[in-house]
Amino acid sequence: GQNIDQPTEMTATEGAIVQINCTYQTSGFNGLFWYQQHAGEAPTFLSYNVLDGLEEKGRFSSFLSRSKGYSYLLLKELQMKDSASYLCAVWDSNYQLIWGAGTKLIIKP
Amino acid sequence: GAVVSQHPSRVICKSGTSVKIECRSLDFQATTMFWYRQFPKQSLMLMATSNEGSKATYEQGVEKDKFLINHASLTLSTLTVTSAHPEDSSFYICSARIPGLAGGPTTDTQYFGPGTRLTVL
């Protein structure tokens, strides 16, 4: 079956760095998304990776290794507003989205 | 495994026809479901909130007469795109919300469906 795993919850300190991992097993691969979702709001697009490597976008970076079925989202200089759920989703061979359950990130002062 | 399913996964239709997309929650009852539209590699735009047994709440700018939502049971919500036009071609995603436990530490959890790709010719 198709599956995406990411930690349920993580805690980090304001100003620090946190890495949220995502591993996937899907039938085919057409790209991996990271979304941020604050409680009660729609998910916000953070990144899309389809090739191996690291893509940096401000304080957020996303890494992909297709051979390992692995991605991570790296958040630097954490701010309180970064407290949210982070969703990993993969497009399979049919461009169906396979969703992870999300990682709840708690930022402490 | 998936907890929310959508049907069909993809549909191609002629301009002017209507298309119905189903969203089902598997193994749980969802009093609230959400319908989103995803633009290429972009954020999900919330279209409407569907509550079982009542009228859907539409976001500003979404035509409620064009995008009909019915949440007839606790496990099924449908989105009907009426008189579809090529500009309606998009990826439509639903999600179902499990309410947080009363007094518990967790907030509501949303589970997303795999999406339906609509192409209007």
PDB file of N, CA and C in Angstrom, chain B residues 3 16 23 34 44 50 56 59 74 80 82 86 88 98 101 104-106:
ATOM      1  N   VAL B   3      -7.727   7.493   4.838  1.00  0.00           N
ATOM      2  CA  VAL B   3      -8.903   7.613   5.678  1.00  0.00           C
ATOM      3  C   VAL B   3      -9.982   8.427   4.993  1.00  0.00           C
ATOM      4  N   GLY B  16     -20.055  22.922 -20.344  1.00  0.00           N
ATOM      5  CA  GLY B  16     -21.494  23.011 -20.183  1.00  0.00           C
ATOM      6  C   GLY B  16     -22.119  21.866 -19.417  1.00  0.00           C
ATOM      7  N   CYS B  23     -16.727  12.719  -1.790  1.00  0.00           N
ATOM      8  CA  CYS B  23     -15.697  12.660  -0.759  1.00  0.00           C
ATOM      9  C   CYS B  23     -16.253  11.821   0.383  1.00  0.00           C
ATOM     10  N   PHE B  34     -14.278  19.771   4.207  1.00  0.00           N
ATOM     11  CA  PHE B  34     -13.849  20.980   3.508  1.00  0.00           C
ATOM     12  C   PHE B  34     -13.555  20.642   2.050  1.00  0.00           C
ATOM     13  N   LEU B  44      -3.558  25.436  -1.369  1.00  0.00           N
ATOM     14  CA  LEU B  44      -4.931  24.984  -1.486  1.00  0.00           C
ATOM     15  C   LEU B  44      -5.839  26.156  -1.147  1.00  0.00           C
ATOM     16  N   SER B  50     -18.349  22.233   4.569  1.00  0.00           N
ATOM     17  CA  SER B  50     -19.563  21.447   4.459  1.00  0.00           C
ATOM     18  C   SER B  50     -19.893  20.814   5.808  1.00  0.00           C
ATOM     19  N   ALA B  56     -23.852  24.465   3.188  1.00  0.00           N
ATOM     20  CA  ALA B  56     -22.415  24.708   3.202  1.00  0.00           C
ATOM     21  C   ALA B  56     -22.130  26.195   3.363  1.00  0.00           C
ATOM     22  N   GLU B  59     -16.646  30.332   0.843  1.00  0.00           N
ATOM     23  CA  GLU B  59     -15.676  31.408   0.988  1.00  0.00           C
ATOM     24  C   GLU B  59     -15.995  32.528  -0.001  1.00  0.00           C
ATOM     25  N   LEU B  74     -22.900  11.525   7.487  1.00  0.00           N
ATOM     26  CA  LEU B  74     -21.683  11.799   8.254  1.00  0.00           C
ATOM     27  C   LEU B  74     -20.429  11.260   7.586  1.00  0.00           C
ATOM     28  N   THR B  80     -20.662  19.320  -6.693  1.00  0.00           N
ATOM     29  CA  THR B  80     -21.103  19.277  -8.080  1.00  0.00           C
ATOM     30  C   THR B  80     -20.716  20.583  -8.756  1.00  0.00           C
ATOM     31  N   THR B  82     -21.396  22.701 -11.663  1.00  0.00           N
ATOM     32  CA  THR B  82     -22.473  22.832 -12.651  1.00  0.00           C
ATOM     33  C   THR B  82     -22.012  23.675 -13.829  1.00  0.00           C
ATOM     34  N   PRO B  86     -13.907  25.533 -19.185  1.00  0.00           N
ATOM     35  CA  PRO B  86     -12.467  25.212 -19.138  1.00  0.00           C
ATOM     36  C   PRO B  86     -11.732  25.857 -17.964  1.00  0.00           C
ATOM     37  N   ASP B  88     -12.696  26.053 -15.084  1.00  0.00           N
ATOM     38  CA  ASP B  88     -12.953  25.256 -13.880  1.00  0.00           C
ATOM     39  C   ASP B  88     -12.007  24.074 -13.782  1.00  0.00           C
ATOM     40  N   ILE B  98     -11.863  15.436  12.107  1.00  0.00           N
ATOM     41  CA  ILE B  98     -12.239  14.697  13.318  1.00  0.00           C
ATOM     42  C   ILE B  98     -12.135  15.674  14.473  1.00  0.00           C
ATOM     43  N   LEU B 101     -10.905  15.677  21.052  1.00  0.00           N
ATOM     44  CA  LEU B 101     -11.620  15.109  22.179  1.00  0.00           C
ATOM     45  C   LEU B 101     -11.889  16.206  23.207  1.00  0.00           C
ATOM     46  N   GLY B 104      -9.397  17.240  25.822  1.00  0.00           N
ATOM     47  CA  GLY B 104      -8.095  16.678  25.477  1.00  0.00           C
ATOM     48  C   GLY B 104      -7.125  17.737  24.980  1.00  0.00           C
ATOM     49  N   PRO B 105      -5.867  17.381  24.855  1.00  0.00           N
ATOM     50  CA  PRO B 105      -4.858  18.369  24.458  1.00  0.00           C
ATOM     51  C   PRO B 105      -4.798  18.615  22.968  1.00  0.00           C
ATOM     52  N   THR B 106      -5.358  17.722  22.177  1.00  0.00           N
ATOM     53  CA  THR B 106      -5.180  17.852  20.730  1.00  0.00           C
ATOM     54  C   THR B 106      -6.270  18.720  20.121  1.00  0.00           C
TER      55      THR B 106
END
